[in-house]
Amino acid sequence: MTTTLTPSDLPTSAVDPFSHEVLEDPTGFQAELRDAGPLVHLSRYDVFAMGRYEQVHAALIDWQSFQSGAGVGLSNFRFEKPWRPPSLLLEADPPRHDAPRAVLSKILGPLALRKLREHWMADADRLVARVLAETEFDAARDLAAAFPLRVFPDAVGIPQEGRENLLPYGDHLFNAFGPPNDLVEQGNGRVAELSGWVNAQCARDVLAPTGFGADIWAAADRGDITFEQAPLVVRSLLSAGVDTTVHGLAAVLYAFATHPDQWQRLRREPTLARVAFDEAVRWESPVQTFFRTATTDIEVGGKTVPDGRKILMFLGAANRDPRRWENPDAFDLSRDPSAHVGFGMGLHQCVGQHIARLEAEALLVALARRVETIELAGATRRHHNNTLRAWESLPVRVRPAR
Ligand code: OVV
């Protein structure tokens, strides 16, 4: 261990942002963090933190100073062995990052998704019609979790068997970016089994002959990536593509269930579905945090982050920073949320964001057509995760449109 070089004039917080109390409702801590200053020392983990939009945004677009290659969790890959082989996208820097990123950007780009659009819109409509057989149901389970699981694994091209492993794998993966607390310990028991299953789905002969998985292997045939890289790029889809969209959809459904005026606005103007989803991603920030590592001594707000140290970026705090957003705690379809950092920003900005928006649009358009009112019908329950802001249960009552 090196001695701590933390300057004594840096604001310090002893709060554990990964405690159950903060995970249940992080908004109070986030406000404290923003108000403490542009750079704050978190004594619990001896890391640096930023909660203001300006500094989070600046760090996200400065990949040269704020590297991802030492891991985007608390664990520093310079000193600790990663729990799984690092992601070629998330946990890599240029130049190694760039070929896998270019390949995946094309495969998941707006052009490529046009083929899926009609099918996903029709599938969402069928799901919503079936769920509406009841006027009370759990929107987290029956819509937010159900819809991505209906369309995304098929789009990747993995077999049916074992798909129930996708959410538990993602849940553990996102916990593992945090400290080794009780949430990680609870997941450790199944890591080998879940990783074994996920890794096995990345093989060429397991994947369907068409789909994102096959597209990735075809990129290896062309020499755009190597054959060693292909399965790890498929793994990124299975890692980042399910829990994130599930909790993003839950966020937008919760937002509408608690903002009836905004729901009526969406019903009148269903073309707002995409804006609504981005506003929910800003408002709720399904991915709350990621770390970076300083590649040199970096000046942030007049203070210094020493070379090699971890910096925790609070995307959720930045997305509600009153210095950047007017009335930030309001879910409001009138605002332009497009500069939110819920998908990140810069080089690593979510490569799957067009898929996420298409899933959201399909579900919201189907609901807007078929549901007149939606409201909470009982006690909601959060799902705690070291990285994700998530819902376990969202009981809702709907009045179907006539
Ligand atoms: C954005 C994200 C989250 C989790 C995993 C990955 C990416 C990956 O590339 O494996």
Short mmCIF file of C-alpha atoms and ligand atoms in Angstrom, two decimals:
data_model
loop_
_atom_site.label_atom_id
_atom_site.label_comp_id
_atom_site.label_asym_id
_atom_site.label_seq_id
_atom_site.Cartn_x
_atom_site.Cartn_y
_atom_site.Cartn_z
CA MET A 1 0.00 0.00 0.00
CA THR A 2 1.15 3.52 -0.78
CA THR A 3 0.40 6.24 1.73
CA THR A 4 -2.59 8.38 0.96
CA LEU A 5 -1.70 11.57 -0.88
CA THR A 6 -5.13 13.04 -0.37
CA PRO A 7 -4.78 16.78 0.07
CA SER A 8 -6.18 17.87 3.40
CA ASP A 9 -8.00 20.80 1.82
CA LEU A 10 -10.18 18.47 -0.25
CA PRO A 11 -13.79 18.09 0.95
CA THR A 12 -14.22 14.64 2.46
CA SER A 13 -17.28 12.46 2.91
CA ALA A 14 -17.38 9.39 5.15
CA VAL A 15 -20.68 8.22 3.63
CA ASP A 16 -20.70 4.80 1.95
CA PRO A 17 -22.46 5.37 -1.39
CA PHE A 18 -22.87 1.59 -1.72
CA SER A 19 -24.68 1.18 1.61
CA HIS A 20 -28.28 -0.05 1.52
CA GLU A 21 -29.46 3.26 2.92
CA VAL A 22 -27.98 5.24 0.00
CA LEU A 23 -28.95 2.62 -2.58
CA GLU A 24 -32.58 2.82 -1.41
CA ASP A 25 -32.62 6.57 -2.13
CA PRO A 26 -29.37 8.16 -3.34
CA THR A 27 -30.79 11.64 -4.00
CA GLY A 28 -29.89 13.12 -0.60
CA PHE A 29 -26.31 11.89 -0.74
CA GLN A 30 -25.98 13.06 -4.34
CA ALA A 31 -27.02 16.61 -3.40
CA GLU A 32 -24.49 16.64 -0.52
CA LEU A 33 -21.78 15.40 -2.86
CA ARG A 34 -22.50 18.08 -5.48
CA ASP A 35 -22.65 20.82 -2.86
CA ALA A 36 -19.42 19.69 -1.16
CA GLY A 37 -17.44 20.71 -4.25
CA PRO A 38 -16.34 19.69 -7.74
CA LEU A 39 -14.03 17.01 -6.33
CA VAL A 40 -14.62 15.12 -3.08
CA HIS A 41 -12.61 12.48 -1.23
CA LEU A 42 -14.60 9.41 -0.13
CA SER A 43 -12.76 8.26 2.99
CA ARG A 44 -14.60 4.91 3.19
CA TYR A 45 -12.85 3.67 0.04
CA ASP A 46 -10.06 6.27 -0.26
CA VAL A 47 -11.21 7.27 -3.76
CA PHE A 48 -12.10 10.56 -5.41
CA ALA A 49 -15.63 11.42 -6.47
CA MET A 50 -17.43 13.91 -8.67
CA GLY A 51 -21.15 14.62 -8.59
CA ARG A 52 -21.47 17.81 -10.65
CA TYR A 53 -22.43 17.68 -14.32
CA GLU A 54 -19.53 19.88 -15.48
CA GLN A 55 -16.78 17.66 -14.02
CA VAL A 56 -18.49 14.34 -14.80
CA HIS A 57 -19.02 15.39 -18.41
CA ALA A 58 -15.41 16.62 -18.70
CA ALA A 59 -14.05 13.35 -17.28
CA LEU A 60 -16.20 11.25 -19.63
CA ILE A 61 -14.84 12.98 -22.72
CA ASP A 62 -11.19 13.02 -21.53
CA TRP A 63 -10.26 9.37 -21.99
CA GLN A 64 -6.57 10.26 -22.16
CA SER A 65 -6.52 11.44 -18.51
CA PHE A 66 -9.35 9.25 -17.20
CA GLN A 67 -8.61 5.75 -18.40
CA SER A 68 -10.96 2.76 -18.48
CA GLY A 69 -8.28 0.11 -19.02
CA ALA A 70 -7.59 -0.19 -15.27
CA GLY A 71 -11.24 -1.09 -14.80
CA VAL A 72 -14.39 1.02 -14.39
CA GLY A 73 -15.18 -0.39 -10.96
CA LEU A 74 -13.49 0.16 -7.60
CA SER A 75 -10.95 -2.57 -8.31
CA ASN A 76 -7.76 -1.17 -9.85
CA PHE A 77 -6.49 -3.59 -12.50
CA ARG A 78 -2.98 -2.15 -12.06
CA PHE A 79 -2.84 -3.96 -8.72
CA GLU A 80 -5.73 -6.45 -8.64
CA LYS A 81 -6.63 -9.33 -10.93
CA PRO A 82 -10.07 -8.76 -12.55
CA TRP A 83 -12.78 -11.31 -11.63
CA ARG A 84 -13.33 -12.03 -15.35
CA PRO A 85 -11.25 -11.28 -18.48
CA PRO A 86 -11.72 -7.52 -19.03
CA SER A 87 -14.27 -6.33 -21.56
CA LEU A 88 -12.66 -5.30 -24.86
CA LEU A 89 -14.99 -2.30 -24.96
CA LEU A 90 -15.85 -1.13 -21.46
CA GLU A 91 -12.52 -1.88 -19.81
CA ALA A 92 -10.17 -0.88 -22.63
CA ASP A 93 -8.63 2.33 -23.97
CA PRO A 94 -7.58 3.34 -27.47
CA PRO A 95 -6.04 1.96 -29.53
CA ARG A 96 -7.15 -1.55 -28.37
CA HIS A 97 -10.68 -0.35 -27.73
CA ASP A 98 -11.27 0.98 -31.23
CA ALA A 99 -11.68 -2.04 -33.53
CA PRO A 100 -14.22 -3.83 -31.30
CA ARG A 101 -16.07 -0.54 -30.82
CA ALA A 102 -16.22 0.21 -34.54
CA VAL A 103 -17.54 -3.29 -35.26
CA LEU A 104 -20.23 -3.13 -32.60
CA SER A 105 -21.26 0.45 -33.46
CA LYS A 106 -22.04 -0.65 -36.99
CA ILE A 107 -23.89 -3.82 -35.94
CA LEU A 108 -26.03 -1.94 -33.39
CA GLY A 109 -26.36 1.28 -35.39
CA PRO A 110 -29.63 2.96 -36.41
CA LEU A 111 -29.36 1.62 -39.95
CA ALA A 112 -28.98 -2.01 -38.86
CA LEU A 113 -31.88 -1.69 -36.42
CA ARG A 114 -34.36 -0.71 -39.12
CA LYS A 115 -34.82 -4.40 -39.87
CA LEU A 116 -35.93 -5.06 -36.27
CA ARG A 117 -38.27 -2.12 -35.87
CA GLU A 118 -41.48 -3.53 -37.33
CA HIS A 119 -41.03 -6.86 -35.57
CA TRP A 120 -40.33 -5.28 -32.17
CA MET A 121 -43.29 -2.86 -32.45
CA ALA A 122 -45.61 -5.80 -33.22
CA ASP A 123 -44.12 -7.93 -30.44
CA ALA A 124 -44.53 -5.13 -27.86
CA ASP A 125 -48.15 -4.74 -28.93
CA ARG A 126 -48.79 -8.47 -28.43
CA LEU A 127 -47.15 -8.42 -25.01
CA VAL A 128 -49.12 -5.36 -23.88
CA ALA A 129 -52.40 -6.83 -25.17
CA ARG A 130 -51.76 -10.01 -23.19
CA VAL A 131 -50.71 -8.23 -19.99
CA LEU A 132 -53.85 -6.08 -20.18
CA ALA A 133 -55.98 -9.17 -19.60
CA GLU A 134 -55.54 -7.98 -16.01
CA THR A 135 -56.01 -4.37 -14.93
CA GLU A 136 -53.50 -4.81 -12.07
CA PHE A 137 -50.06 -6.26 -12.63
CA ASP A 138 -46.39 -5.78 -11.79
CA ALA A 139 -44.99 -3.41 -14.42
CA ALA A 140 -41.39 -4.22 -13.41
CA ARG A 141 -41.82 -7.94 -13.93
CA ASP A 142 -44.52 -8.18 -16.60
CA LEU A 143 -43.37 -5.34 -18.89
CA ALA A 144 -39.91 -3.95 -18.03
CA ALA A 145 -38.27 -7.36 -17.56
CA ALA A 146 -40.50 -9.33 -19.91
CA PHE A 147 -40.07 -7.24 -23.06
CA PRO A 148 -36.23 -7.14 -23.35
CA LEU A 149 -36.16 -10.87 -22.59
CA ARG A 150 -38.60 -11.48 -25.46
CA VAL A 151 -36.68 -9.54 -28.09
CA PHE A 152 -33.01 -9.08 -27.17
CA PRO A 153 -31.73 -12.66 -26.74
CA ASP A 154 -33.41 -13.55 -30.05
CA ALA A 155 -31.75 -10.57 -31.73
CA VAL A 156 -28.34 -11.71 -30.45
CA GLY A 157 -29.15 -15.26 -31.53
CA ILE A 158 -28.61 -17.30 -28.36
CA PRO A 159 -30.56 -20.53 -27.74
CA GLN A 160 -33.66 -20.58 -25.50
CA GLU A 161 -32.14 -22.75 -22.84
CA GLY A 162 -30.61 -20.94 -19.88
CA ARG A 163 -31.92 -17.47 -20.67
CA GLU A 164 -33.03 -17.19 -17.03
CA ASN A 165 -29.29 -16.74 -16.30
CA LEU A 166 -29.06 -13.41 -18.14
CA LEU A 167 -30.49 -11.14 -15.43
CA PRO A 168 -28.64 -12.78 -12.50
CA TYR A 169 -25.36 -12.58 -14.46
CA GLY A 170 -25.89 -8.89 -15.22
CA ASP A 171 -26.95 -8.18 -11.66
CA HIS A 172 -23.73 -9.67 -10.31
CA LEU A 173 -21.58 -7.99 -12.96
CA PHE A 174 -22.98 -4.56 -12.06
CA ASN A 175 -22.59 -5.31 -8.33
CA ALA A 176 -18.96 -6.27 -8.97
CA PHE A 177 -18.10 -2.71 -10.13
CA GLY A 178 -18.67 -1.67 -6.52
CA PRO A 179 -16.85 -2.70 -3.33
CA PRO A 180 -16.84 -6.38 -2.22
CA ASN A 181 -19.86 -5.86 0.04
CA ASP A 182 -22.81 -8.14 0.94
CA LEU A 183 -24.36 -7.67 -2.53
CA VAL A 184 -21.23 -9.08 -4.20
CA GLU A 185 -20.87 -11.85 -1.62
CA GLN A 186 -24.47 -12.95 -2.25
CA GLY A 187 -23.66 -13.25 -5.96
CA ASN A 188 -20.33 -15.02 -5.57
CA GLY A 189 -21.93 -18.41 -5.04
CA ARG A 190 -23.24 -18.55 -8.62
CA VAL A 191 -20.46 -16.71 -10.46
CA ALA A 192 -18.79 -19.80 -11.91
CA GLU A 193 -22.08 -21.29 -13.11
CA LEU A 194 -23.40 -18.02 -14.57
CA SER A 195 -20.11 -17.04 -16.23
CA GLY A 196 -19.73 -20.53 -17.63
CA TRP A 197 -23.15 -20.32 -19.22
CA VAL A 198 -22.67 -16.79 -20.60
CA ASN A 199 -19.23 -17.60 -22.04
CA ALA A 200 -20.61 -20.73 -23.70
CA GLN A 201 -23.26 -18.69 -25.54
CA CYS A 202 -20.54 -16.62 -27.23
CA ALA A 203 -19.23 -19.52 -29.35
CA ARG A 204 -19.92 -19.35 -33.06
CA ASP A 205 -21.57 -22.78 -33.26
CA VAL A 206 -23.93 -21.97 -30.38
CA LEU A 207 -25.15 -18.72 -31.94
CA ALA A 208 -27.91 -18.60 -34.59
CA PRO A 209 -26.75 -18.14 -38.21
CA THR A 210 -28.25 -14.63 -38.23
CA GLY A 211 -28.30 -11.97 -35.52
CA PHE A 212 -25.89 -9.66 -33.70
CA GLY A 213 -23.79 -12.65 -32.56
CA ALA A 214 -23.37 -13.95 -36.11
CA ASP A 215 -22.63 -10.38 -37.28
CA ILE A 216 -19.77 -10.15 -34.76
CA TRP A 217 -18.26 -13.44 -35.98
CA ALA A 218 -18.66 -12.23 -39.60
CA ALA A 219 -16.59 -9.17 -38.65
CA ALA A 220 -13.83 -11.59 -37.54
CA ASP A 221 -14.06 -13.35 -40.94
CA ARG A 222 -13.47 -9.96 -42.59
CA GLY A 223 -10.49 -9.28 -40.32
CA ASP A 224 -12.12 -6.26 -38.63
CA ILE A 225 -11.54 -7.97 -35.26
CA THR A 226 -9.64 -11.18 -34.46
CA PHE A 227 -11.24 -14.59 -33.84
CA GLU A 228 -9.98 -14.34 -30.24
CA GLN A 229 -11.87 -11.06 -29.80
CA ALA A 230 -15.21 -12.18 -31.27
CA PRO A 231 -16.54 -14.17 -28.29
CA LEU A 232 -15.62 -11.37 -25.87
CA VAL A 233 -17.52 -8.85 -27.99
CA VAL A 234 -20.56 -11.15 -27.92
CA ARG A 235 -20.09 -11.33 -24.13
CA SER A 236 -20.39 -7.53 -23.96
CA LEU A 237 -23.85 -7.75 -25.54
CA LEU A 238 -24.97 -10.36 -23.02
CA SER A 239 -23.40 -8.37 -20.17
CA ALA A 240 -24.64 -4.87 -20.89
CA GLY A 241 -27.76 -5.49 -22.94
CA VAL A 242 -30.34 -6.91 -20.55
CA ASP A 243 -30.34 -5.50 -16.99
CA THR A 244 -29.69 -1.99 -18.29
CA THR A 245 -32.72 -1.94 -20.60
CA VAL A 246 -34.90 -3.73 -18.03
CA HIS A 247 -34.19 -1.05 -15.44
CA GLY A 248 -34.39 1.77 -18.00
CA LEU A 249 -37.87 0.59 -18.98
CA ALA A 250 -38.85 0.23 -15.33
CA ALA A 251 -37.70 3.82 -14.80
CA VAL A 252 -39.89 5.22 -17.57
CA LEU A 253 -42.90 3.13 -16.46
CA TYR A 254 -42.49 4.35 -12.87
CA ALA A 255 -42.17 7.92 -14.14
CA PHE A 256 -45.45 7.70 -16.03
CA ALA A 257 -47.28 5.86 -13.24
CA THR A 258 -46.42 8.79 -10.95
CA HIS A 259 -46.91 11.63 -13.50
CA PRO A 260 -50.45 11.27 -14.93
CA ASP A 261 -50.25 14.60 -16.80
CA GLN A 262 -47.12 13.40 -18.63
CA TRP A 263 -48.89 10.14 -19.48
CA GLN A 264 -51.79 12.03 -21.06
CA ARG A 265 -49.27 14.08 -23.03
CA LEU A 266 -47.61 10.90 -24.36
CA ARG A 267 -51.02 9.52 -25.33
CA ARG A 268 -51.71 12.67 -27.37
CA GLU A 269 -48.19 12.77 -28.84
CA PRO A 270 -46.77 9.22 -29.03
CA THR A 271 -43.83 10.55 -31.07
CA LEU A 272 -42.55 11.76 -27.67
CA ALA A 273 -41.84 8.13 -26.67
CA ARG A 274 -38.10 8.42 -27.36
CA VAL A 275 -37.77 11.76 -25.56
CA ALA A 276 -39.71 10.25 -22.66
CA PHE A 277 -37.25 7.38 -22.42
CA ASP A 278 -34.22 9.67 -22.47
CA GLU A 279 -35.87 11.92 -19.89
CA ALA A 280 -36.41 8.84 -17.69
CA VAL A 281 -32.77 7.81 -18.19
CA ARG A 282 -31.76 11.32 -17.08
CA TRP A 283 -34.23 11.39 -14.18
CA GLU A 284 -33.53 7.92 -12.80
CA SER A 285 -30.08 7.09 -14.27
CA PRO A 286 -30.36 3.26 -14.39
CA VAL A 287 -26.55 3.15 -14.47
CA GLN A 288 -25.68 5.36 -11.49
CA THR A 289 -21.91 5.26 -11.39
CA PHE A 290 -18.71 4.25 -13.11
CA PHE A 291 -15.09 4.71 -12.07
CA ARG A 292 -12.13 5.89 -14.08
CA THR A 293 -8.38 5.79 -13.19
CA ALA A 294 -6.05 8.80 -13.39
CA THR A 295 -3.28 8.31 -15.97
CA THR A 296 -1.36 11.29 -14.55
CA ASP A 297 -1.87 13.94 -11.87
CA ILE A 298 -5.15 15.53 -12.99
CA GLU A 299 -6.44 18.91 -11.92
CA VAL A 300 -10.17 18.95 -11.16
CA GLY A 301 -11.76 22.14 -9.84
CA GLY A 302 -8.41 23.45 -8.59
CA LYS A 303 -7.55 20.23 -6.73
CA THR A 304 -5.42 17.28 -7.81
CA VAL A 305 -6.24 13.63 -8.40
CA PRO A 306 -2.87 11.83 -8.17
CA ASP A 307 -1.70 9.47 -10.91
CA GLY A 308 -3.11 5.97 -10.67
CA ARG A 309 -6.00 6.80 -8.34
CA LYS A 310 -9.64 5.85 -8.82
CA ILE A 311 -12.30 8.48 -9.51
CA LEU A 312 -15.99 7.68 -9.06
CA MET A 313 -18.27 9.53 -11.48
CA PHE A 314 -21.85 9.89 -10.23
CA LEU A 315 -23.85 9.91 -13.47
CA GLY A 316 -27.09 10.02 -11.51
CA ALA A 317 -25.95 13.09 -9.54
CA ALA A 318 -24.79 14.87 -12.70
CA ASN A 319 -28.13 14.16 -14.35
CA ARG A 320 -29.88 16.02 -11.51
CA ASP A 321 -27.36 18.81 -11.03
CA PRO A 322 -29.30 22.09 -10.66
CA ARG A 323 -26.19 23.85 -12.02
CA ARG A 324 -26.99 22.23 -15.38
CA TRP A 325 -30.72 21.39 -15.31
CA GLU A 326 -33.71 23.53 -14.58
CA ASN A 327 -35.97 21.86 -12.02
CA PRO A 328 -33.86 18.68 -12.26
CA ASP A 329 -36.06 16.50 -10.06
CA ALA A 330 -39.07 16.93 -12.38
CA PHE A 331 -39.85 14.27 -15.00
CA ASP A 332 -40.87 16.60 -17.81
CA LEU A 333 -41.44 15.75 -21.48
CA SER A 334 -41.04 19.44 -22.36
CA ARG A 335 -37.33 19.51 -21.64
CA ASP A 336 -34.51 18.49 -23.97
CA PRO A 337 -32.76 15.74 -21.98
CA SER A 338 -30.36 14.81 -24.78
CA ALA A 339 -27.21 16.03 -22.99
CA HIS A 340 -27.74 13.67 -20.04
CA VAL A 341 -24.84 11.41 -19.09
CA GLY A 342 -27.01 8.37 -18.31
CA PHE A 343 -25.54 6.66 -21.38
CA GLY A 344 -22.13 8.16 -20.64
CA MET A 345 -20.53 10.54 -23.12
CA GLY A 346 -17.62 10.49 -25.53
CA LEU A 347 -15.65 7.46 -26.69
CA HIS A 348 -17.39 4.89 -24.46
CA GLN A 349 -20.93 6.27 -24.72
CA CYS A 350 -23.42 3.40 -24.70
CA VAL A 351 -23.04 1.51 -27.96
CA GLY A 352 -26.44 -0.12 -27.43
CA GLN A 353 -28.40 3.08 -26.90
CA HIS A 354 -30.28 2.75 -30.21
CA ILE A 355 -31.47 -0.71 -29.17
CA ALA A 356 -32.55 0.62 -25.79
CA ARG A 357 -34.49 3.47 -27.40
CA LEU A 358 -36.14 1.13 -29.88
CA GLU A 359 -37.25 -1.23 -27.10
CA ALA A 360 -38.63 1.74 -25.14
CA GLU A 361 -40.38 3.22 -28.13
CA ALA A 362 -42.03 -0.11 -29.01
CA LEU A 363 -43.29 -0.64 -25.46
CA LEU A 364 -44.43 2.94 -24.86
CA VAL A 365 -46.22 3.27 -28.20
CA ALA A 366 -48.11 0.02 -27.55
CA LEU A 367 -49.03 1.19 -24.03
CA ALA A 368 -50.03 4.67 -25.16
CA ARG A 369 -52.38 3.12 -27.69
CA ARG A 370 -53.97 0.67 -25.27
CA VAL A 371 -53.84 2.31 -21.83
CA GLU A 372 -55.86 5.37 -20.82
CA THR A 373 -54.54 5.73 -17.28
CA ILE A 374 -51.75 4.07 -15.31
CA GLU A 375 -51.16 4.53 -11.58
CA LEU A 376 -49.37 2.81 -8.72
CA ALA A 377 -51.55 0.14 -7.10
CA GLY A 378 -49.49 -0.73 -4.03
CA ALA A 379 -46.11 -0.46 -2.36
CA THR A 380 -43.18 -0.28 -4.79
CA ARG A 381 -39.96 -2.10 -3.97
CA ARG A 382 -36.43 -1.13 -5.01
CA HIS A 383 -33.84 -3.67 -6.06
CA HIS A 384 -30.44 -2.77 -4.60
CA ASN A 385 -27.38 -3.05 -6.82
CA ASN A 386 -23.95 -1.40 -6.45
CA THR A 387 -24.25 0.24 -9.89
CA LEU A 388 -27.86 0.03 -11.06
CA ARG A 389 -30.86 2.01 -9.86
CA ALA A 390 -33.49 -0.64 -10.14
CA TRP A 391 -37.02 -1.74 -9.27
CA GLU A 392 -37.91 -5.13 -7.85
CA SER A 393 -41.64 -4.51 -7.97
CA LEU A 394 -43.91 -1.83 -9.48
CA PRO A 395 -47.55 -2.77 -8.86
CA VAL A 396 -49.75 -0.73 -11.21
CA ARG A 397 -53.43 -0.38 -12.02
CA VAL A 398 -54.45 0.55 -15.55
CA ARG A 399 -57.66 1.63 -17.26
CA PRO A 400 -57.53 0.13 -20.77
CA ALA A 401 -58.47 2.42 -23.64
CA ARG A 402 -61.84 1.63 -25.19
C1 OVV B 1 -21.56 -0.90 -20.33
C2 OVV B 1 -21.18 -2.30 -19.90
C3 OVV B 1 -21.64 -2.78 -18.72
C4 OVV B 1 -21.29 -4.06 -18.33
C5 OVV B 1 -20.49 -4.83 -19.15
C6 OVV B 1 -20.01 -4.35 -20.33
C7 OVV B 1 -20.38 -3.07 -20.71
C8 OVV B 1 -19.13 -5.20 -21.18
O1 OVV B 1 -18.63 -4.72 -22.20
O2 OVV B 1 -18.92 -6.38 -20.84
#
